[in-house]
Amino acid sequence: MGIVIMKSGDFQALMERIEAIEKYIYQVEPKQTPLQEIWLDNEVVCSYLKISKRTLQRYRSNGVIAYSLIGKKTYYTISEIKRLLEEKRIMRKAER
């Protein structure tokens, strides 16, 4: 470990910059991912839709639901699940 010597004015300027960065960090709200674009894995989707992994596999194979494959893990967006539910919705007679 070494010792750094600097003029007090330079040190003060450095401290002001650090404080400005700190203020900026605390003022800026972190950008949140829109709920529609959150990715869920097989386990969560099967649990949410109350279907088996095999049924979800069949949906993928038949092109019923869009998905992404990373390694050996499959992911689905919430918007895709909502689209699937809307597409498969059965209307009551009064709504037709």
Tab-separated table of N, CA and C in Angstrom:
chain	number	residue	atom	x	y	z
A	1	MET	N	0.845	-1.163	0.000
A	1	MET	CA	0.000	0.000	0.000
A	1	MET	C	0.893	1.229	0.000
A	2	GLY	N	0.535	2.201	-0.822
A	2	GLY	CA	1.350	3.398	-0.903
A	2	GLY	C	0.595	4.606	-0.378
A	3	ILE	N	1.322	5.658	-0.215
A	3	ILE	CA	0.740	6.906	0.265
A	3	ILE	C	0.664	7.863	-0.911
A	4	VAL	N	-0.480	8.524	-1.037
A	4	VAL	CA	-0.677	9.494	-2.097
A	4	VAL	C	-0.781	10.864	-1.437
A	5	ILE	N	-0.002	11.779	-1.925
A	5	ILE	CA	-0.035	13.131	-1.385
A	5	ILE	C	-0.619	14.049	-2.452
A	6	MET	N	-1.623	14.836	-2.044
A	6	MET	CA	-2.215	15.794	-2.985
A	6	MET	C	-2.523	17.084	-2.257
A	7	LYS	N	-2.637	18.118	-3.028
A	7	LYS	CA	-2.951	19.425	-2.463
A	7	LYS	C	-4.367	19.404	-1.908
A	8	SER	N	-4.625	20.197	-0.885
A	8	SER	CA	-5.949	20.199	-0.259
A	8	SER	C	-7.032	20.630	-1.247
A	9	GLY	N	-6.730	21.533	-2.169
A	9	GLY	CA	-7.699	21.966	-3.181
A	9	GLY	C	-8.066	20.824	-4.114
A	10	ASP	N	-7.051	20.046	-4.511
A	10	ASP	CA	-7.312	18.885	-5.363
A	10	ASP	C	-8.135	17.837	-4.625
A	11	PHE	N	-7.813	17.642	-3.343
A	11	PHE	CA	-8.553	16.688	-2.534
A	11	PHE	C	-10.016	17.134	-2.403
A	12	GLN	N	-10.224	18.419	-2.169
A	12	GLN	CA	-11.580	18.957	-2.039
A	12	GLN	C	-12.360	18.774	-3.349
A	13	ALA	N	-11.717	19.025	-4.471
A	13	ALA	CA	-12.372	18.851	-5.773
A	13	ALA	C	-12.744	17.384	-5.994
A	14	LEU	N	-11.853	16.466	-5.610
A	14	LEU	CA	-12.130	15.042	-5.729
A	14	LEU	C	-13.326	14.647	-4.862
A	15	MET	N	-13.370	15.146	-3.650
A	15	MET	CA	-14.479	14.845	-2.742
A	15	MET	C	-15.802	15.383	-3.293
A	16	GLU	N	-15.772	16.563	-3.898
A	16	GLU	CA	-16.989	17.141	-4.482
A	16	GLU	C	-17.497	16.290	-5.643
A	17	ARG	N	-16.572	15.806	-6.440
A	17	ARG	CA	-16.977	14.929	-7.555
A	17	ARG	C	-17.573	13.628	-7.046
A	18	ILE	N	-16.980	13.052	-6.009
A	18	ILE	CA	-17.502	11.816	-5.432
A	18	ILE	C	-18.899	12.053	-4.862
A	19	GLU	N	-19.099	13.179	-4.193
A	19	GLU	CA	-20.415	13.505	-3.640
A	19	GLU	C	-21.436	13.736	-4.751
A	20	ALA	N	-21.023	14.344	-5.855
A	20	ALA	CA	-21.927	14.559	-6.990
A	20	ALA	C	-22.350	13.225	-7.596
A	21	ILE	N	-21.417	12.308	-7.709
A	21	ILE	CA	-21.726	10.970	-8.230
A	21	ILE	C	-22.690	10.263	-7.283
A	22	GLU	N	-22.438	10.368	-6.002
A	22	GLU	CA	-23.312	9.744	-5.007
A	22	GLU	C	-24.737	10.297	-5.103
A	23	LYS	N	-24.886	11.613	-5.221
A	23	LYS	CA	-26.211	12.231	-5.362
A	23	LYS	C	-26.906	11.718	-6.615
A	24	TYR	N	-26.171	11.649	-7.703
A	24	TYR	CA	-26.731	11.175	-8.967
A	24	TYR	C	-27.249	9.748	-8.831
A	25	ILE	N	-26.471	8.900	-8.199
A	25	ILE	CA	-26.864	7.500	-8.030
A	25	ILE	C	-28.135	7.403	-7.207
A	26	TYR	N	-28.234	8.159	-6.148
A	26	TYR	CA	-29.414	8.086	-5.292
A	26	TYR	C	-30.639	8.744	-5.916
A	27	GLN	N	-30.459	9.689	-6.833
A	27	GLN	CA	-31.586	10.375	-7.456
A	27	GLN	C	-32.167	9.591	-8.622
A	28	VAL	N	-31.324	8.910	-9.351
A	28	VAL	CA	-31.785	8.174	-10.525
A	28	VAL	C	-32.479	6.904	-10.062
A	29	GLU	N	-33.716	6.722	-10.501
A	29	GLU	CA	-34.437	5.501	-10.163
A	29	GLU	C	-33.964	4.392	-11.089
A	30	PRO	N	-33.756	3.216	-10.534
A	30	PRO	CA	-33.341	2.122	-11.415
A	30	PRO	C	-34.473	1.786	-12.380
A	31	LYS	N	-34.118	1.560	-13.621
A	31	LYS	CA	-35.120	1.199	-14.620
A	31	LYS	C	-35.582	-0.219	-14.351
A	32	GLN	N	-36.891	-0.376	-14.262
A	32	GLN	CA	-37.448	-1.697	-14.024
A	32	GLN	C	-37.896	-2.299	-15.346
A	33	THR	N	-37.727	-3.601	-15.441
A	33	THR	CA	-38.186	-4.319	-16.626
A	33	THR	C	-39.704	-4.314	-16.613
A	34	PRO	N	-40.346	-3.974	-17.731
A	34	PRO	CA	-41.805	-4.042	-17.757
A	34	PRO	C	-42.266	-5.457	-17.412
A	35	LEU	N	-43.343	-5.530	-16.652
A	35	LEU	CA	-43.846	-6.822	-16.197
A	35	LEU	C	-44.057	-7.782	-17.360
A	36	GLN	N	-44.491	-7.251	-18.498
A	36	GLN	CA	-44.779	-8.100	-19.661
A	36	GLN	C	-43.532	-8.805	-20.187
A	37	GLU	N	-42.361	-8.260	-19.933
A	37	GLU	CA	-41.135	-8.817	-20.511
A	37	GLU	C	-40.268	-9.568	-19.506
A	38	ILE	N	-40.842	-9.944	-18.378
A	38	ILE	CA	-40.115	-10.776	-17.421
A	38	ILE	C	-40.151	-12.214	-17.946
A	39	TRP	N	-39.017	-12.890	-17.833
A	39	TRP	CA	-38.903	-14.259	-18.351
A	39	TRP	C	-39.117	-15.258	-17.229
A	40	LEU	N	-39.900	-16.304	-17.515
A	40	LEU	CA	-40.188	-17.359	-16.547
A	40	LEU	C	-39.715	-18.697	-17.100
A	41	ASP	N	-39.318	-19.597	-16.206
A	41	ASP	CA	-38.864	-20.913	-16.662
A	41	ASP	C	-40.011	-21.924	-16.653
A	42	ASN	N	-39.722	-23.168	-17.079
A	42	ASN	CA	-40.731	-24.231	-17.176
A	42	ASN	C	-41.502	-24.432	-15.882
A	43	GLU	N	-40.775	-24.514	-14.770
A	43	GLU	CA	-41.394	-24.798	-13.475
A	43	GLU	C	-42.477	-23.774	-13.148
A	44	VAL	N	-42.150	-22.510	-13.296
A	44	VAL	CA	-43.078	-21.439	-12.948
A	44	VAL	C	-44.278	-21.439	-13.886
A	45	VAL	N	-44.033	-21.610	-15.183
A	45	VAL	CA	-45.117	-21.603	-16.161
A	45	VAL	C	-46.056	-22.787	-15.927
A	46	CYS	N	-45.507	-23.959	-15.696
A	46	CYS	CA	-46.349	-25.135	-15.423
A	46	CYS	C	-47.182	-24.920	-14.166
A	47	SER	N	-46.577	-24.367	-13.159
A	47	SER	CA	-47.294	-24.101	-11.920
A	47	SER	C	-48.399	-23.070	-12.138
A	48	TYR	N	-48.083	-22.016	-12.845
A	48	TYR	CA	-49.040	-20.937	-13.103
A	48	TYR	C	-50.221	-21.422	-13.938
A	49	LEU	N	-49.958	-22.172	-14.999
A	49	LEU	CA	-51.010	-22.651	-15.893
A	49	LEU	C	-51.656	-23.947	-15.408
A	50	LYS	N	-51.057	-24.554	-14.362
A	50	LYS	CA	-51.531	-25.830	-13.821
A	50	LYS	C	-51.571	-26.911	-14.911
A	51	ILE	N	-50.432	-27.021	-15.608
A	51	ILE	CA	-50.275	-28.037	-16.640
A	51	ILE	C	-48.988	-28.812	-16.366
A	52	SER	N	-48.849	-29.957	-16.999
A	52	SER	CA	-47.639	-30.762	-16.820
A	52	SER	C	-46.522	-30.243	-17.727
A	53	LYS	N	-45.307	-30.696	-17.435
A	53	LYS	CA	-44.169	-30.328	-18.284
A	53	LYS	C	-44.346	-30.893	-19.688
A	54	ARG	N	-44.968	-32.059	-19.779
A	54	ARG	CA	-45.196	-32.680	-21.090
A	54	ARG	C	-46.176	-31.853	-21.926
A	55	THR	N	-47.222	-31.329	-21.290
A	55	THR	CA	-48.179	-30.485	-22.007
A	55	THR	C	-47.492	-29.226	-22.511
A	56	LEU	N	-46.649	-28.636	-21.667
A	56	LEU	CA	-45.914	-27.440	-22.081
A	56	LEU	C	-44.976	-27.776	-23.241
A	57	GLN	N	-44.343	-28.942	-23.194
A	57	GLN	CA	-43.486	-29.401	-24.297
A	57	GLN	C	-44.296	-29.536	-25.585
A	58	ARG	N	-45.502	-30.081	-25.475
A	58	ARG	CA	-46.365	-30.238	-26.646
A	58	ARG	C	-46.749	-28.870	-27.219
A	59	TYR	N	-47.035	-27.891	-26.347
A	59	TYR	CA	-47.334	-26.529	-26.808
A	59	TYR	C	-46.160	-25.960	-27.598
A	60	ARG	N	-44.944	-26.203	-27.106
A	60	ARG	CA	-43.753	-25.709	-27.815
A	60	ARG	C	-43.603	-26.404	-29.161
A	61	SER	N	-43.737	-27.721	-29.161
A	61	SER	CA	-43.558	-28.500	-30.388
A	61	SER	C	-44.578	-28.140	-31.458
A	62	ASN	N	-45.808	-27.832	-31.035
A	62	ASN	CA	-46.878	-27.499	-31.970
A	62	ASN	C	-46.929	-26.012	-32.309
A	63	GLY	N	-46.001	-25.228	-31.761
A	63	GLY	CA	-45.962	-23.805	-32.060
A	63	GLY	C	-47.062	-22.998	-31.391
A	64	VAL	N	-47.641	-23.535	-30.337
A	64	VAL	CA	-48.715	-22.842	-29.626
A	64	VAL	C	-48.164	-21.704	-28.784
A	65	ILE	N	-46.964	-21.875	-28.235
A	65	ILE	CA	-46.354	-20.869	-27.367
A	65	ILE	C	-44.918	-20.605	-27.820
A	66	ALA	N	-44.544	-19.337	-27.834
A	66	ALA	CA	-43.165	-18.960	-28.193
A	66	ALA	C	-42.281	-19.091	-26.952
A	67	TYR	N	-41.024	-19.412	-27.183
A	67	TYR	CA	-40.097	-19.611	-26.073
A	67	TYR	C	-38.676	-19.309	-26.512
A	68	SER	N	-37.792	-19.232	-25.529
A	68	SER	CA	-36.362	-19.092	-25.790
A	68	SER	C	-35.642	-20.210	-25.062
A	69	LEU	N	-34.614	-20.715	-25.691
A	69	LEU	CA	-33.849	-21.808	-25.130
A	69	LEU	C	-32.418	-21.341	-24.904
A	70	ILE	N	-31.988	-21.420	-23.653
A	70	ILE	CA	-30.617	-21.051	-23.308
A	70	ILE	C	-30.007	-22.265	-22.618
A	71	GLY	N	-29.032	-22.849	-23.272
A	71	GLY	CA	-28.474	-24.098	-22.754
A	71	GLY	C	-29.562	-25.155	-22.798
A	72	LYS	N	-29.846	-25.736	-21.662
A	72	LYS	CA	-30.913	-26.736	-21.577
A	72	LYS	C	-32.139	-26.189	-20.849
A	73	LYS	N	-32.193	-24.884	-20.673
A	73	LYS	CA	-33.276	-24.264	-19.927
A	73	LYS	C	-34.173	-23.470	-20.865
A	74	THR	N	-35.483	-23.599	-20.688
A	74	THR	CA	-36.464	-22.953	-21.550
A	74	THR	C	-37.136	-21.814	-20.791
A	75	TYR	N	-37.326	-20.686	-21.481
A	75	TYR	CA	-37.927	-19.504	-20.865
A	75	TYR	C	-39.069	-18.973	-21.717
A	76	TYR	N	-40.050	-18.354	-21.037
A	76	TYR	CA	-41.226	-17.774	-21.682
A	76	TYR	C	-41.472	-16.397	-21.087
A	77	THR	N	-41.958	-15.456	-21.909
A	77	THR	CA	-42.299	-14.136	-21.370
A	77	THR	C	-43.725	-14.162	-20.831
A	78	ILE	N	-43.990	-13.283	-19.879
A	78	ILE	CA	-45.332	-13.168	-19.324
A	78	ILE	C	-46.300	-12.751	-20.422
A	79	SER	N	-45.873	-11.874	-21.323
A	79	SER	CA	-46.763	-11.441	-22.400
A	79	SER	C	-47.157	-12.617	-23.294
A	80	GLU	N	-46.253	-13.569	-23.503
A	80	GLU	CA	-46.572	-14.746	-24.316
A	80	GLU	C	-47.574	-15.646	-23.604
A	81	ILE	N	-47.439	-15.782	-22.318
A	81	ILE	CA	-48.384	-16.593	-21.544
A	81	ILE	C	-49.764	-15.940	-21.570
A	82	LYS	N	-49.800	-14.606	-21.418
A	82	LYS	CA	-51.079	-13.897	-21.481
A	82	LYS	C	-51.715	-14.046	-22.859
A	83	ARG	N	-50.904	-13.979	-23.904
A	83	ARG	CA	-51.420	-14.146	-25.264
A	83	ARG	C	-52.040	-15.534	-25.427
A	84	LEU	N	-51.352	-16.546	-24.921
A	84	LEU	CA	-51.857	-17.914	-24.991
A	84	LEU	C	-53.196	-18.033	-24.272
A	85	LEU	N	-53.295	-17.464	-23.092
A	85	LEU	CA	-54.543	-17.534	-22.330
A	85	LEU	C	-55.681	-16.814	-23.053
A	86	GLU	N	-55.385	-15.643	-23.619
A	86	GLU	CA	-56.408	-14.898	-24.356
A	86	GLU	C	-56.860	-15.674	-25.597
A	87	GLU	N	-55.912	-16.272	-26.276
A	87	GLU	CA	-56.214	-17.019	-27.502
A	87	GLU	C	-57.084	-18.243	-27.211
A	88	LYS	N	-56.881	-18.863	-26.080
A	88	LYS	CA	-57.603	-20.082	-25.718
A	88	LYS	C	-58.867	-19.814	-24.897
A	89	ARG	N	-59.174	-18.533	-24.679
A	89	ARG	CA	-60.340	-18.191	-23.869
A	89	ARG	C	-61.624	-18.591	-24.585
A	90	ILE	N	-62.530	-19.156	-23.828
A	90	ILE	CA	-63.829	-19.560	-24.370
A	90	ILE	C	-64.867	-18.570	-23.859
A	91	MET	N	-65.584	-17.949	-24.777
A	91	MET	CA	-66.567	-16.945	-24.419
A	91	MET	C	-67.876	-17.605	-23.978
A	92	ARG	N	-68.549	-16.971	-23.030
A	92	ARG	CA	-69.882	-17.432	-22.630
A	92	ARG	C	-70.860	-17.104	-23.753
A	93	LYS	N	-72.000	-17.752	-23.755
A	93	LYS	CA	-72.991	-17.520	-24.784
A	93	LYS	C	-73.410	-16.056	-24.832
A	94	ALA	N	-73.550	-15.415	-23.668
A	94	ALA	CA	-73.969	-14.007	-23.615
A	94	ALA	C	-72.940	-13.083	-24.241
A	95	GLU	N	-71.650	-13.461	-24.202
A	95	GLU	CA	-70.574	-12.624	-24.738
A	95	GLU	C	-70.428	-12.793	-26.244
A	96	ARG	N	-70.976	-13.849	-26.809
A	96	ARG	CA	-70.836	-14.111	-28.249
A	96	ARG	C	-71.763	-13.247	-28.959
